[in-house]
Structure formats: structure tokens, C-alpha cells
Amino acid sequence: MPPSLTSPFVVLADDLTSAADGAAPFRRSGHRARVVLTAGPEGGESGQAREYGDGVTAVDLGSRNAGAAEAAARTERAAREAARAGAGLLLKTVDSTLRGHVAAELRAALAGSGRRTAIVAPAFPAEGRTTVRGVQYVHGVRVDASAFARDPAHPVRSADLADVLPEAVVVEPDGLSRCGDSDRVVVCSAATDADLDALVAAVPRPEEVLWVGSPGLADALARRHPRHPATPPPALPPVRRPLAVVGSAHPASRRQLAALRTTGTTALHTPEERAGDPAAPLRRLTAEVCETVAAGLADGLVLTGGETAAAVLHALGATGFELYDEPEPGIARAVLRGPAAPALPVLVKAGGFGDDTTLLRLTALLAGAAARG
């Protein structure tokens, strides 16, 4: 039997998508799951109080696009606060392709949490991301030789976690028991979900370590620590006037918009031609969303892309959302929360474009779930 752990469980994430991906497995295993926004639309702290309680709370620190020093400072503050709140499980998410401030945020979370060891397992086998002898691969290709090495914001310089974290001890899936008390950072290789399950099961006191990983590790932790009886999902108000919000000017997004409009569904998007202030199109888009909602012309939102979604949620006065479910990988269905926010059903889709019918399908997912809720 796994050890019995008390809530709250806390997930610290560097962006909105990672927060939702970290919380969703716990929703599936019966826990209440909330995503809390902390970074304001201009990147600063919002100043809101954290919402902890029963279940899992995933905190979007908005640190992916901050500098390394600022990202570390936000992470350390949040980890310290989670420790004071008595977090049973504490998970620091990292991108499974090692984008972002992996080392700086890990060290900050370890320092802020006061936990003795960080167990690092970035594998996400369901998406083809594996860790072999401490080296990160995507579909069999080292991430520093993949397209992620050319990421415009966070190019991956090294796939070798021994380079990224020189202080780490690298172990195979069955090697955790050979680590000593002096090993502060332990990188665990994993190629399958079974490897991750074995890793989680090998830690006798999971509340004493800092877990560091991607949705693969979150899945394994949630499978190990389900809630019985399961907490029912929140009720979703009916959606009769969905609004699709698209911040991308990519041709695939434009084709999806064209297909969606054949159904008469309202959609808002940024202009195809952009000049001047690069932040201005997103500001105009969020203002249009607020006006549409305030006028009663939308009672549910489909938001594509983490940056667009976060900006819209902040503009609506939301402090976060409560997860209903994750109908597909990278897609969160939820209800907005916050004293100044309308209790709208929302569907948030991570990056990636899909096919020309994606927006049609997402709108149907939102309306269908709300009707059942």
C-alpha cells in the first residue's frame, strides 16, 4: 500500500500549460484540481493570495519567459510558501524537452522548499520523450539535435542532464536505492510509464522530497496516490454562445477560423499583419474578449495557446480555474474562478495547431461537457 498523504498537493509550473498538465492527472485520479495564476499580464507578480486546500493546486508562476534570476526568485518564493502550507506532495514541473530555466528553477525550488532531495525525472513516454542514461530524447533523437534545439525563445543547448545539472547523480530506473543521504539532486532515467511507476514506488517518504518532472511524472504520482472516494468534478454552466479566441497568425490557425465561422460561431483573433509594438495585438484581443463577455455575447471560451489564454484570464479578472477534466492531452476543460471573474466554462488548448477542424472540435467539446455538467 502506498503511504497515505494529506492535501494539499502543490505543483509549481513555469507557464499556464505546464500548470494544467501537472494538475490534470490528479483530477483523473479523483482529486479536486485547481490552477492558480500568479504572474500578471506584464510578467510581474499579481499580488493575489495563493489558494491552497484539499486536492492539488497548480501554480502558474509565469516564469518561462522571464530572465533566469527572476524565474528563480519566483520559484523560491512559491516553494517556500508551499512548504509553509504543509504540501504533502510538491512537484516542480519541467518541460520534457528541457526548454526553460530548468537548472535555475530546480535549485530555487529545492532551496525554498527545504526538502532534502530533488528527484528529477523529465521523461514523458506517452509523447515519445525518454531519458536514457541521463540523456533526454524525443522520439529517439537527442533533444539538442531535434527541432527544440532551434526554439526561438529557449533553444535546448544540451540533452545531457549531467551537463544541465552538474551536481546531480544519474541513476537507472532501478538505481534509486543506491543513492546516499548526501545526494541532493538525483536524475532518474526512464523510458516507460512502468519505469516512472517503479521510481515513485521506490520512495518511502514522498512528502520529504522535491519531485521534478513533466506530465509523465505527474501521471505516475497521481496513479500512486489516488483519492477514494473521488471528488466529483465542478458543474459546468451551459454554453450556448461559445467564443473562440486565437492569438496565432499561423496559416493553420486561419484555416481553422474559416472552418469555424461556417457554423456561425463567434471568433476573435489577432491581425495577420503585425507592426509596431509586438504586445499591442494581444492587448487589443483581450480587450475585445472582455467587451464581448460583458455584453453577454459569450458564455464559454475556447482559448488556444498558453500566452493568449493567460492574458485573457487576467483581463477577465480570473485568479485561476478549477479543472473539470482533460479530454485530450494538452487540453483542459475548466470553470473560471476569482472574485471579479465570470464563472465561465473554458477550454484551454496548449501550443500546436492540429488540423483544419480543430477549433470546431474544441468548441463542441466545451459545449458538450457543459451540457452534461
XYZ file of C-alpha atoms in Angstrom:
373
model
C 0.000 0.000 0.000
C 1.342 3.484 -0.823
C 1.755 5.852 2.110
C -1.281 7.957 2.964
C -0.632 11.603 2.188
C -2.666 14.601 3.212
C -3.525 17.501 0.935
C -2.607 19.981 -0.270
C -0.575 18.664 -3.171
C 1.223 21.533 -4.919
C 2.527 21.834 -8.477
C 4.856 24.713 -9.363
C 4.872 25.430 -13.095
C 6.616 27.946 -15.328
C 3.597 28.630 -17.548
C -0.142 28.059 -17.748
C 0.053 24.995 -19.979
C 2.500 23.252 -17.639
C 0.294 24.068 -14.654
C -2.761 22.499 -16.298
C -0.749 19.479 -17.474
C 0.609 18.982 -13.954
C -2.814 19.172 -12.300
C -4.808 17.092 -14.789
C -3.508 13.639 -13.760
C -4.609 14.286 -10.168
C -8.086 15.265 -11.394
C -8.226 11.925 -13.225
C -7.243 10.082 -10.042
C -10.089 11.617 -8.073
C -8.611 14.783 -6.557
C -10.022 18.277 -6.784
C -7.658 20.234 -9.058
C -7.165 23.985 -9.347
C -4.847 26.128 -11.433
C -3.852 29.447 -9.861
C -2.443 32.411 -11.770
C 0.266 34.464 -10.078
C 2.183 36.308 -12.792
C 0.472 39.425 -14.084
C -0.012 40.181 -17.781
C 3.213 42.178 -17.915
C 5.164 39.396 -16.214
C 5.155 40.706 -12.639
C 3.636 39.078 -9.586
C -0.115 39.610 -9.378
C -0.101 40.011 -5.608
C -3.025 37.625 -5.086
C -3.088 35.201 -2.197
C -2.439 31.568 -3.081
C -5.419 29.238 -2.891
C -4.466 26.027 -1.103
C -6.788 23.391 0.224
C -7.961 19.872 -0.405
C -6.649 18.293 -3.596
C -3.972 19.682 -5.904
C -3.179 23.319 -6.586
C -1.034 24.043 -9.641
C 0.593 27.477 -9.542
C 1.421 29.199 -12.836
C 4.497 31.265 -11.991
C 4.719 32.761 -15.483
C 8.486 32.312 -15.337
C 9.152 30.628 -18.690
C 9.673 33.947 -20.443
C 11.284 35.763 -17.502
C 15.035 36.024 -17.036
C 16.766 33.227 -15.158
C 17.244 35.285 -11.983
C 13.610 36.411 -11.878
C 12.411 32.878 -12.652
C 14.473 31.533 -9.763
C 13.197 34.213 -7.372
C 9.545 33.476 -8.197
C 10.120 29.748 -7.845
C 11.885 30.016 -4.496
C 9.128 32.221 -3.048
C 6.432 29.847 -4.229
C 8.257 26.764 -2.924
C 8.715 28.386 0.476
C 5.033 29.255 0.628
C 4.031 25.706 -0.378
C 6.237 24.304 2.376
C 4.609 26.622 4.940
C 1.195 25.433 3.715
C 2.171 21.848 4.535
C 2.253 20.456 0.989
C 2.100 16.671 1.025
C 3.455 16.240 -2.492
C 5.487 19.030 -4.079
C 6.104 18.774 -7.818
C 8.187 21.252 -9.804
C 7.299 20.781 -13.443
C 9.912 20.960 -16.184
C 9.437 20.793 -19.914
C 10.049 17.269 -21.229
C 12.326 18.727 -23.911
C 14.326 20.720 -21.312
C 13.233 24.165 -22.517
C 13.073 26.947 -19.956
C 15.159 27.655 -16.863
C 15.447 24.034 -15.767
C 18.528 24.256 -13.544
C 17.824 27.681 -12.016
C 14.238 26.826 -11.095
C 15.105 23.379 -9.740
C 17.762 24.781 -7.401
C 15.425 27.571 -6.306
C 12.590 25.149 -5.582
C 14.885 22.891 -3.587
C 16.172 25.816 -1.523
C 12.731 27.304 -0.925
C 11.035 24.028 -0.056
C 13.641 22.930 2.477
C 13.374 19.365 1.172
C 16.378 17.108 1.420
C 16.496 15.749 -2.139
C 15.234 16.591 -5.602
C 14.239 13.560 -7.665
C 14.374 14.560 -11.322
C 12.542 12.503 -13.961
C 11.641 14.550 -17.077
C 10.552 11.566 -19.192
C 7.100 11.691 -20.788
C 6.888 8.306 -22.533
C 3.339 8.825 -23.857
C 4.693 11.675 -26.010
C 7.921 9.922 -27.015
C 10.147 11.818 -24.547
C 12.532 9.435 -22.760
C 15.590 9.704 -20.524
C 18.314 7.161 -21.319
C 21.426 7.134 -19.103
C 20.648 10.712 -18.167
C 20.229 11.962 -21.750
C 16.877 13.336 -22.933
C 15.419 12.094 -26.227
C 12.317 12.919 -28.270
C 11.191 10.028 -30.445
C 14.698 8.569 -30.297
C 16.519 11.815 -31.183
C 18.554 13.754 -28.633
C 16.644 16.940 -27.870
C 19.752 19.019 -28.630
C 19.724 17.544 -32.138
C 15.969 17.997 -32.626
C 13.812 20.957 -33.629
C 13.785 22.005 -29.953
C 17.437 22.988 -30.299
C 16.189 25.803 -32.552
C 13.399 27.006 -30.261
C 13.398 30.817 -30.738
C 12.891 31.606 -27.039
C 14.572 28.690 -25.236
C 16.853 26.708 -27.559
C 17.993 23.455 -25.955
C 21.783 23.539 -25.654
C 22.352 20.121 -24.104
C 20.340 16.925 -23.843
C 22.657 15.556 -21.173
C 21.231 16.228 -17.721
C 24.694 15.749 -16.227
C 25.670 18.921 -18.121
C 22.477 20.780 -17.208
C 22.803 19.744 -13.525
C 26.487 19.057 -12.783
C 25.691 18.421 -9.109
C 23.338 15.557 -9.971
C 23.785 11.832 -9.551
C 22.404 9.959 -12.572
C 20.763 6.591 -11.912
C 18.967 3.945 -13.941
C 15.279 3.217 -13.234
C 16.159 0.656 -10.564
C 19.093 2.536 -9.049
C 17.420 4.933 -6.630
C 18.044 2.690 -3.612
C 21.805 3.062 -4.067
C 21.734 6.831 -3.537
C 23.012 8.223 -0.242
C 21.761 10.969 2.071
C 24.357 13.357 0.635
C 22.912 13.125 -2.890
C 20.865 16.303 -3.171
C 19.853 16.019 -6.830
C 19.132 12.626 -8.396
C 18.375 12.314 -12.116
C 16.414 9.163 -12.927
C 16.419 7.583 -16.359
C 13.042 6.329 -17.581
C 11.848 5.038 -20.935
C 8.364 3.758 -20.000
C 5.498 4.588 -17.684
C 6.388 1.424 -15.791
C 9.837 2.923 -15.106
C 8.207 6.039 -13.656
C 5.781 3.978 -11.587
C 8.692 1.966 -10.163
C 10.579 5.164 -9.361
C 7.646 6.666 -7.466
C 7.059 3.414 -5.582
C 10.724 3.272 -4.526
C 10.493 6.472 -2.449
C 9.273 5.560 1.045
C 8.549 9.132 2.183
C 7.343 11.027 -0.904
C 6.416 14.091 1.157
C 10.086 14.629 2.055
C 11.450 15.044 -1.470
C 11.022 17.603 -4.234
C 9.674 15.885 -7.324
C 10.853 17.404 -10.615
C 9.397 16.240 -13.902
C 6.952 16.551 -16.758
C 3.371 15.223 -17.117
C 4.827 11.700 -17.187
C 5.963 12.009 -13.566
C 2.722 13.776 -12.573
C 0.811 10.807 -14.008
C 2.897 8.350 -12.009
C 2.446 10.306 -8.758
C -1.303 10.561 -9.333
C -1.586 6.826 -10.015
C 0.312 6.114 -6.801
C -1.818 8.448 -4.692
C -5.466 8.332 -5.875
C -8.319 9.739 -3.826
C -11.094 7.440 -2.622
C -13.886 8.328 -2.932
C -13.208 10.562 -5.905
C -14.127 14.227 -5.661
C -16.824 14.966 -8.268
C -15.897 17.488 -10.966
C -17.290 21.025 -10.818
C -20.570 21.679 -12.595
C -20.175 23.469 -15.909
C -22.832 26.047 -16.760
C -24.436 25.504 -20.185
C -22.672 27.011 -23.177
C -24.939 28.388 -25.890
C -22.708 31.186 -27.201
C -19.122 29.892 -27.316
C -16.344 32.300 -28.214
C -13.104 31.058 -29.786
C -10.028 33.208 -29.090
C -6.945 32.765 -31.282
C -3.711 34.649 -30.752
C -1.725 32.975 -33.523
C -1.362 34.322 -37.057
C -0.167 30.929 -38.343
C -1.897 29.846 -41.590
C -3.180 26.684 -39.883
C -4.973 28.817 -37.297
C -6.520 30.952 -40.023
C -7.861 27.867 -41.804
C -9.382 26.652 -38.528
C -11.044 30.032 -38.038
C -12.518 29.893 -41.533
C -13.955 26.430 -40.865
C -15.364 27.507 -37.520
C -17.105 30.538 -38.961
C -19.116 28.371 -41.337
C -21.046 27.256 -38.234
C -21.832 30.814 -37.144
C -19.619 30.539 -34.043
C -18.051 33.817 -32.917
C -14.256 34.014 -33.033
C -11.755 36.725 -32.162
C -8.164 36.762 -33.358
C -5.107 38.940 -33.742
C -4.473 40.580 -37.142
C -2.466 38.745 -39.778
C -0.216 41.766 -40.352
C 1.614 42.959 -37.243
C 3.749 46.056 -36.924
C 4.935 48.366 -34.174
C 4.506 47.292 -30.561
C 4.569 43.449 -30.577
C 2.393 43.306 -27.451
C -0.338 45.550 -28.874
C -2.265 42.858 -30.825
C -2.674 40.695 -27.725
C -3.818 43.692 -25.654
C -6.428 44.532 -28.281
C -7.545 40.913 -28.432
C -8.036 40.637 -24.665
C -9.973 43.934 -24.636
C -12.294 42.569 -27.332
C -12.855 39.398 -25.316
C -13.774 41.402 -22.205
C -16.204 43.572 -24.186
C -17.838 40.518 -25.776
C -18.290 38.753 -22.435
C -19.540 41.916 -20.708
C -22.138 42.387 -23.450
C -23.497 38.885 -22.825
C -22.441 37.691 -26.283
C -20.325 34.794 -24.994
C -20.957 32.291 -22.195
C -17.993 29.975 -22.773
C -14.445 30.397 -24.078
C -12.093 28.298 -26.198
C -8.563 29.658 -25.713
C -5.658 28.467 -27.855
C -2.055 28.851 -26.731
C -0.774 29.369 -23.196
C 0.239 33.021 -23.620
C -3.105 34.007 -25.143
C -5.037 32.059 -22.507
C -3.143 33.618 -19.599
C -3.622 37.141 -20.972
C -7.368 36.618 -21.442
C -7.824 35.125 -17.967
C -6.000 38.037 -16.332
C -8.037 40.554 -18.328
C -11.280 38.914 -17.172
C -10.212 39.199 -13.544
C -9.732 35.454 -13.085
C -7.388 34.207 -10.371
C -7.364 30.780 -11.993
C -9.709 27.949 -12.857
C -10.989 24.681 -11.453
C -10.427 21.668 -13.666
C -13.361 19.654 -14.921
C -11.232 17.191 -16.890
C -8.586 16.778 -19.585
C -10.481 15.297 -22.548
C -7.297 15.017 -24.623
C -3.588 15.516 -23.863
C -2.820 19.229 -23.659
C -6.487 20.267 -23.414
C -8.018 21.416 -20.116
C -11.755 21.907 -19.531
C -12.471 24.076 -16.535
C -14.537 26.795 -14.857
C -13.098 30.264 -14.250
C -12.573 31.279 -10.632
C -11.948 34.652 -8.999
C -13.969 37.259 -7.102
C -14.092 39.560 -10.127
C -14.365 36.887 -12.837
C -17.484 35.481 -14.500
C -17.950 31.740 -13.777
C -17.480 30.832 -17.424
C -16.673 27.364 -18.744
C -13.348 27.467 -20.572
C -11.342 25.104 -22.693
C -7.618 25.819 -22.864
C -5.517 24.215 -25.574
C -1.730 24.111 -25.406
C 0.517 25.023 -28.339
C 0.423 23.153 -31.635
C -2.034 23.621 -34.446
C -3.858 20.381 -35.288
C -5.889 20.067 -38.476
C -8.381 22.422 -40.080
C -11.269 21.134 -37.933
C -9.511 21.554 -34.550
C -11.404 24.676 -33.446
C -14.716 23.079 -34.459
C -13.910 20.030 -32.350
C -12.758 22.059 -29.325
C -15.922 24.170 -29.371
C -18.016 21.001 -29.469
C -16.026 19.556 -26.551
C -16.747 22.622 -24.442
C -20.451 22.762 -25.225
C -20.915 19.021 -24.806
C -19.242 18.884 -21.394
C -21.217 21.884 -20.153
C -24.475 20.264 -21.224
C -23.599 17.113 -19.243
C -22.375 19.178 -16.249
